[in-house]
Amino acid sequence: MVKKRVVLSAALAASLGLGSNFGFTKAAFASKISDLESKNTQIEQKKADLKHHLQEKDQKLNELKDQQSKLAKEIKAIDMAAQDAELKIAEKQKQMKETNEKIENLKKEIKVIQKRIQERNEVLKERARALQQSGGSASYIDVLLGAESFSDFIDRATAVTALVNADKTILDEQKKDEEKLENNRKEVEKELDRLTGMVQDLKDLTARLNAKRTEKDSLMKQLAKEQKDVENDKLSLQEEQELLASQQSAIQQAIQSEKNRKKEAAQAPQPTGNEHSVQSASQGPMPEVSSGAFTRPAAGVISSEFGARGSEFHEGIDIANSGSNVPIVAAASGVVIRSYYSTSYGNCIFISHSINGKVFTTVYAHMSARLVQSGHVSKGQVIGYMGSTGQSTGQHLHFEIHEGPWTPDKRYAVNPRKYINF
Ligand SMILES: [Zn+2]
């Protein structure tokens, strides 16, 4: 984000033509103001575009949030269905367990009955054998045929019939019981099959729900990522908006200071009591603006160098020129820290510069008029006109460069030739 912001800032400044000096030229005030105002308009336009973009992002964010809440509802429904299926599976498995127990019990009962039938058969065979032995023949018929008289036959027949019926009844009942149990077992096994089928269906449903859940989860993740992207976009748009606002406030300040300067320039005489009037139409020669941090502050000849001068030490350099309204320009971009009338310096301006992290102070003295009171000035920007105010014997600019702040003992003053080719 930080990196993006730097790139953005540079691109924006380039697109608006905003350099360190706001693109100031030697042009007349009116054209400067109209330039600044057109830049201001450009910024207004850009701000409107940004606002529109931000609204789009907000709309997109709302859409994403809606989609996510809809998806969350779907996921909840899936979770509920999956939970329901799990509960049903558990219930069916419990029923299956009970059914299996029932089947086991039925099998045991069937075995018991089968054993009983087996035993009954044994008993009946035993009886038959006993009858054979007592009657000397192999069957009930022999018993009957062995009757010695009709009444004996009736007795025997009755006994045999009763015996046979009783045995047959018991056997039939037992057979019926066995069949019943067998049917029971078949039904319970059918129930077990049904339960097994249901559990399988439920497990299939769970698998489908899980697959759906996975799909929705990944969609949810995608939506969350999309939301984060949109939020990041929004953040950088907001940063751009802040940057535009600060640039616009700088431009508005510049417009204001241009207007003040224009107003001041139109005012005559200066509050210093000096009688010089300012007429931009008859402005004198501009110094050539050189490359580098510093430029020559005025056109003219060097009338006095920096250094020892008789019993004194000259802390600056003097540039003399004749004619009216000889412009004096800021030697470097900076901030006007003082603009006042001094009994020694006359009309003078102090500018503080920050160049490659180092502070410099430049002083412009004996001006006929000062055009700036405060605020930012650009290298080559006209700040006043050459004069002879204060302790001066002829029209010239007394110019000082301090490597640091200006102090009354001027301990940081250096030869301006160190920085400027005069
Ligand atoms: Zn001087």
XYZ file of C-alpha atoms and ligand atoms in Angstrom:
423
model
C 0.000 0.000 0.000
C 2.760 2.408 0.893
C 4.601 1.656 -2.312
C 1.415 2.059 -4.304
C 0.805 5.400 -2.673
C 4.220 6.734 -3.657
C 3.705 5.685 -7.261
C 0.258 7.166 -7.214
C 1.518 10.432 -5.786
C 4.214 10.777 -8.427
C 1.809 9.883 -11.214
C -0.772 12.301 -9.944
C 1.725 15.115 -9.557
C 2.969 14.459 -13.085
C -0.540 14.346 -14.522
C -1.361 17.647 -12.897
C 1.959 19.247 -13.733
C 2.693 19.809 -10.082
C 6.405 19.895 -9.551
C 8.161 21.161 -6.474
C 7.566 24.703 -7.684
C 3.983 24.145 -8.838
C 5.058 24.987 -12.357
C 5.482 28.674 -11.616
C 6.935 30.702 -14.439
C 7.827 34.269 -14.947
C 4.370 34.794 -16.431
C 2.082 37.544 -15.256
C -0.023 37.051 -12.153
C -3.236 36.621 -14.098
C -1.887 33.735 -16.129
C -0.424 32.156 -12.962
C -3.779 32.374 -11.259
C -5.579 30.984 -14.285
C -3.019 28.152 -14.494
C -3.553 27.383 -10.840
C -7.299 27.574 -11.256
C -7.207 25.233 -14.219
C -5.149 22.796 -12.120
C -7.707 23.199 -9.389
C -10.441 22.373 -11.896
C -8.504 19.297 -13.024
C -8.293 18.196 -9.419
C -12.018 18.815 -8.968
C -12.671 16.606 -12.008
C -10.338 13.917 -10.663
C -12.057 14.118 -7.281
C -15.439 13.631 -8.938
C -14.066 10.599 -10.838
C -12.715 9.171 -7.591
C -16.008 9.733 -5.840
C -17.735 7.854 -8.636
C -15.186 5.006 -8.406
C -15.653 4.837 -4.649
C -19.429 4.653 -5.087
C -18.934 1.764 -7.526
C -16.717 -0.012 -4.996
C -19.304 0.513 -2.268
C -21.996 -0.903 -4.515
C -19.793 -3.904 -5.321
C -19.130 -4.388 -1.590
C -22.868 -4.387 -0.868
C -23.454 -6.943 -3.637
C -20.702 -9.162 -2.250
C -22.100 -8.874 1.263
C -25.575 -9.830 -0.004
C -24.148 -12.829 -1.851
C -22.264 -13.895 1.245
C -25.293 -13.653 3.490
C -27.373 -15.624 0.963
C -24.626 -18.223 0.781
C -24.402 -18.355 4.570
C -28.128 -19.151 4.660
C -27.657 -21.933 2.091
C -24.760 -23.352 4.074
C -26.874 -23.265 7.205
C -29.660 -25.174 5.403
C -27.116 -27.755 4.213
C -25.721 -28.109 7.718
C -29.220 -28.594 9.122
C -30.023 -31.227 6.479
C -26.724 -32.997 7.121
C -27.384 -32.968 10.852
C -30.881 -34.358 10.236
C -29.437 -37.119 8.054
C -26.845 -37.975 10.703
C -29.551 -38.226 13.375
C -31.669 -40.437 11.100
C -28.697 -42.678 10.372
C -28.053 -43.071 14.087
C -31.731 -43.845 14.689
C -31.886 -46.391 11.840
C -28.681 -48.009 13.009
C -30.169 -48.358 16.472
C -33.271 -49.960 14.917
C -31.035 -52.266 12.867
C -29.242 -53.349 16.005
C -32.582 -54.097 17.698
C -33.790 -55.954 14.607
C -30.636 -58.044 14.523
C -31.202 -58.933 18.164
C -34.787 -59.906 17.317
C -33.522 -62.116 14.492
C -31.006 -63.750 16.810
C -33.750 -64.395 19.404
C -36.080 -65.821 16.762
C -33.324 -68.092 15.513
C -32.806 -69.310 19.076
C -36.541 -69.903 19.539
C -36.723 -71.750 16.210
C -33.847 -73.939 17.321
C -35.617 -74.673 20.613
C -38.823 -75.640 18.779
C -36.915 -77.707 16.267
C -35.232 -79.459 19.188
C -38.642 -80.047 20.801
C -40.065 -81.450 17.560
C -37.040 -83.652 17.319
C -37.553 -84.833 20.894
C -41.298 -85.380 20.324
C -40.515 -87.464 17.297
C -38.150 -89.512 19.423
C -40.876 -89.962 22.069
C -43.384 -91.037 19.438
C -40.938 -93.494 17.931
C -40.310 -94.795 21.463
C -44.021 -95.287 21.971
C -44.430 -97.021 18.656
C -41.614 -99.375 19.551
C -43.208 -100.048 22.973
C -46.517 -100.817 21.289
C -44.837 -103.151 18.815
C -43.141 -104.981 21.597
C -46.326 -105.334 23.696
C -48.524 -106.147 20.604
C -45.909 -108.194 18.731
C -46.456 -106.168 15.560
C -44.844 -103.138 13.914
C -47.759 -100.727 13.788
C -50.966 -99.437 15.324
C -52.756 -101.641 12.764
C -51.137 -104.716 14.274
C -52.295 -103.528 17.710
C -55.805 -103.256 16.367
C -55.641 -106.525 14.480
C -54.478 -108.231 17.671
C -57.858 -107.596 19.341
C -59.309 -110.682 20.886
C -62.848 -109.491 20.841
C -64.850 -106.611 19.388
C -64.957 -104.813 22.715
C -61.227 -105.376 23.018
C -60.873 -103.981 19.473
C -62.942 -100.909 20.427
C -60.840 -100.395 23.513
C -57.663 -100.746 21.509
C -58.921 -98.558 18.672
C -60.015 -95.834 21.108
C -56.676 -95.953 22.847
C -54.737 -95.880 19.601
C -56.902 -93.051 18.199
C -56.503 -90.962 21.338
C -52.825 -91.620 21.330
C -52.457 -90.852 17.635
C -54.606 -87.708 17.876
C -52.758 -86.425 20.875
C -49.406 -86.987 19.232
C -50.626 -85.474 16.000
C -52.032 -82.388 17.772
C -48.818 -81.772 19.598
C -46.779 -82.279 16.460
C -49.097 -79.990 14.436
C -48.914 -77.279 17.058
C -45.208 -77.493 17.174
C -44.981 -77.402 13.404
C -47.276 -74.362 13.407
C -45.106 -72.654 16.001
C -42.053 -73.361 13.907
C -43.714 -71.931 10.802
C -44.849 -68.870 12.717
C -41.359 -68.254 13.988
C -39.954 -68.827 10.543
C -42.405 -66.263 9.095
C -41.538 -63.899 11.871
C -37.875 -64.286 11.092
C -38.500 -63.622 7.405
C -40.443 -60.472 8.209
C -37.777 -59.194 10.594
C -35.107 -59.907 7.990
C -37.148 -57.952 5.482
C -37.316 -55.096 8.007
C -33.575 -55.339 8.381
C -33.150 -55.101 4.606
C -35.404 -52.067 4.565
C -33.390 -50.403 7.362
C -30.116 -51.207 5.601
C -31.487 -49.602 2.436
C -32.583 -46.512 4.334
C -29.187 -46.142 6.008
C -27.519 -46.436 2.619
C -29.832 -43.738 1.223
C -29.068 -41.493 4.187
C -25.347 -42.045 3.758
C -25.661 -41.133 0.074
C -27.552 -37.992 1.086
C -24.831 -37.104 3.605
C -22.173 -37.530 0.935
C -24.124 -35.270 -1.448
C -24.604 -32.679 1.305
C -20.901 -32.777 2.132
C -20.007 -32.239 -1.524
C -22.440 -29.318 -1.699
C -21.018 -27.916 1.525
C -17.473 -28.080 0.131
C -18.634 -26.288 -3.010
C -20.371 -23.547 -1.003
C -17.362 -23.191 1.290
C -15.067 -22.570 -1.639
C -17.561 -20.079 -3.101
C -17.678 -18.358 0.278
C -13.874 -18.164 0.357
C -13.871 -16.679 -3.138
C -16.434 -14.056 -2.138
C -14.415 -13.159 0.955
C -11.291 -12.733 -1.189
C -13.205 -10.608 -3.678
C -14.463 -8.465 -0.819
C -10.924 -7.986 0.474
C -9.756 -6.962 -3.003
C -12.567 -4.431 -3.328
C -11.804 -3.093 0.147
C -8.127 -2.683 -0.796
C -9.121 -0.894 -4.003
C -11.372 1.335 -1.970
C -8.546 2.089 0.447
C -6.184 3.171 -2.321
C -8.938 5.291 -3.866
C -9.416 6.921 -0.489
C -5.684 7.535 -0.247
C -5.762 9.103 -3.680
C -8.666 11.231 -2.536
C -6.723 12.432 0.520
C -3.720 13.184 -1.659
C -5.889 15.184 -4.064
C -7.406 17.099 -1.177
C -3.972 18.067 0.150
C -2.741 19.052 -3.315
C -5.878 21.068 -3.836
C -5.387 22.865 -0.544
C -1.773 23.646 -1.583
C -3.016 24.981 -4.912
C -5.704 27.047 -3.233
C -3.060 28.464 -0.913
C -0.933 29.262 -3.934
C -3.898 30.959 -5.625
C -4.548 32.975 -2.481
C -0.917 34.018 -2.180
C -0.869 34.930 -5.878
C -3.954 37.068 -5.314
C -2.380 38.684 -2.248
C 0.784 39.329 -4.188
C -1.208 40.887 -6.994
C -3.082 43.049 -4.535
C 0.166 44.085 -2.842
C 1.810 44.765 -6.145
C -1.086 47.010 -7.061
C -0.773 48.912 -3.796
C 1.493 51.920 -3.752
C 3.311 53.174 -1.847
C 4.618 50.250 0.232
C 3.965 50.384 3.982
C 7.651 51.183 4.410
C 6.994 54.747 3.375
C 9.104 54.171 0.345
C 7.867 56.040 -2.679
C 8.655 53.401 -5.315
C 5.574 52.317 -7.184
C 5.220 49.016 -8.942
C 4.325 48.835 -12.594
C 4.620 45.354 -13.991
C 4.271 46.785 -17.479
C 7.613 48.509 -17.137
C 9.420 45.712 -15.324
C 13.190 45.739 -15.653
C 15.442 42.885 -16.842
C 14.847 39.434 -15.332
C 17.896 37.431 -14.262
C 18.442 34.219 -16.133
C 17.245 31.263 -14.081
C 20.051 28.710 -13.910
C 19.848 25.011 -13.140
C 20.840 23.684 -9.721
C 19.403 24.511 -6.331
C 20.239 28.260 -6.518
C 19.894 30.860 -9.215
C 21.108 34.438 -9.542
C 18.614 36.658 -7.637
C 18.871 39.727 -9.919
C 20.314 40.892 -13.209
C 23.150 43.425 -12.976
C 26.816 43.860 -12.174
C 28.591 42.750 -9.033
C 29.382 46.005 -7.309
C 30.780 44.522 -4.115
C 32.079 41.061 -3.298
C 31.626 38.992 -0.149
C 34.543 39.473 2.280
C 36.671 42.080 4.027
C 35.779 45.627 3.015
C 37.996 48.180 4.784
C 37.456 47.815 8.523
C 34.213 45.859 7.982
C 33.335 42.426 6.747
C 30.795 42.325 3.920
C 28.531 39.324 4.667
C 26.903 39.315 1.244
C 27.319 40.206 -2.387
C 25.987 43.361 -4.048
C 24.329 43.378 -7.475
C 23.716 46.772 -8.984
C 21.425 47.721 -11.833
C 19.840 50.898 -13.013
C 16.311 51.557 -14.112
C 13.040 51.068 -12.332
C 11.371 47.847 -11.280
C 14.464 45.648 -11.652
C 13.018 42.318 -10.512
C 14.509 40.388 -7.633
C 13.744 36.690 -7.659
C 13.939 33.965 -5.044
C 17.365 32.297 -5.413
C 15.794 28.942 -4.562
C 12.398 27.539 -3.703
C 11.498 27.989 -0.070
C 9.314 29.687 2.497
C 9.300 33.431 3.226
C 10.100 33.704 6.926
C 10.398 37.524 7.157
C 9.293 40.357 4.913
C 9.682 43.708 6.636
C 11.367 47.086 6.709
C 14.655 47.240 8.605
C 16.536 50.486 9.312
C 19.749 48.902 8.072
C 18.482 46.414 5.424
C 15.609 48.634 4.286
C 12.875 46.581 2.570
C 14.128 43.053 3.041
C 12.981 39.486 2.688
C 14.312 36.352 4.383
C 13.641 33.001 2.729
C 14.235 29.635 4.392
C 15.170 26.734 2.073
C 15.372 23.048 2.678
C 17.745 21.617 0.073
C 18.593 17.931 0.225
C 17.733 17.962 3.892
C 19.941 20.988 4.620
C 18.568 24.344 5.754
C 19.705 27.534 4.001
C 18.577 31.108 4.527
C 18.798 33.789 1.841
C 18.465 37.531 2.497
C 17.444 40.187 -0.052
C 17.980 43.773 1.131
C 17.438 47.429 0.119
C 14.460 46.565 -2.122
C 12.184 49.307 -3.371
C 9.173 47.024 -2.932
C 8.438 43.638 -1.467
C 5.917 41.448 -3.323
C 5.664 38.551 -0.871
C 4.760 38.532 2.790
C 4.785 34.839 3.656
C 4.262 31.365 2.299
C 5.973 29.296 -0.346
C 8.030 30.881 -3.119
C 9.625 29.153 -6.073
C 13.097 29.500 -7.440
C 13.023 32.362 -9.977
C 9.777 33.792 -8.636
C 9.767 37.607 -8.441
C 9.698 38.642 -4.775
C 10.363 42.350 -5.108
C 12.211 45.142 -6.935
C 15.708 46.501 -6.594
C 16.007 49.734 -4.600
C 18.142 51.704 -2.200
C 16.141 51.586 1.016
C 17.815 51.446 4.441
C 21.565 52.057 4.761
C 22.364 52.213 1.095
C 24.062 54.696 -1.149
C 22.714 53.614 -4.522
C 20.277 51.172 -6.154
C 21.524 47.633 -5.609
C 20.582 44.277 -4.139
C 22.471 43.166 -1.073
C 22.215 39.357 -1.131
C 23.294 36.883 1.545
C 23.386 33.097 1.732
C 23.549 31.425 5.144
C 24.308 27.727 5.488
C 21.755 27.390 8.252
C 19.499 29.913 9.963
C 20.143 33.631 9.845
C 21.687 34.816 13.126
C 22.452 38.435 14.161
C 26.205 37.673 14.092
C 25.735 36.102 10.642
C 28.021 33.239 11.633
C 26.630 30.963 8.886
C 27.032 33.471 6.069
C 29.047 32.135 3.099
C 30.203 33.591 -0.185
C 27.196 33.308 -2.514
C 29.655 32.421 -5.297
C 29.938 29.041 -3.576
C 26.465 28.283 -4.957
C 25.878 30.726 -7.793
C 27.900 31.629 -10.867
C 27.526 35.389 -11.139
Zn 25.974 44.663 0.496
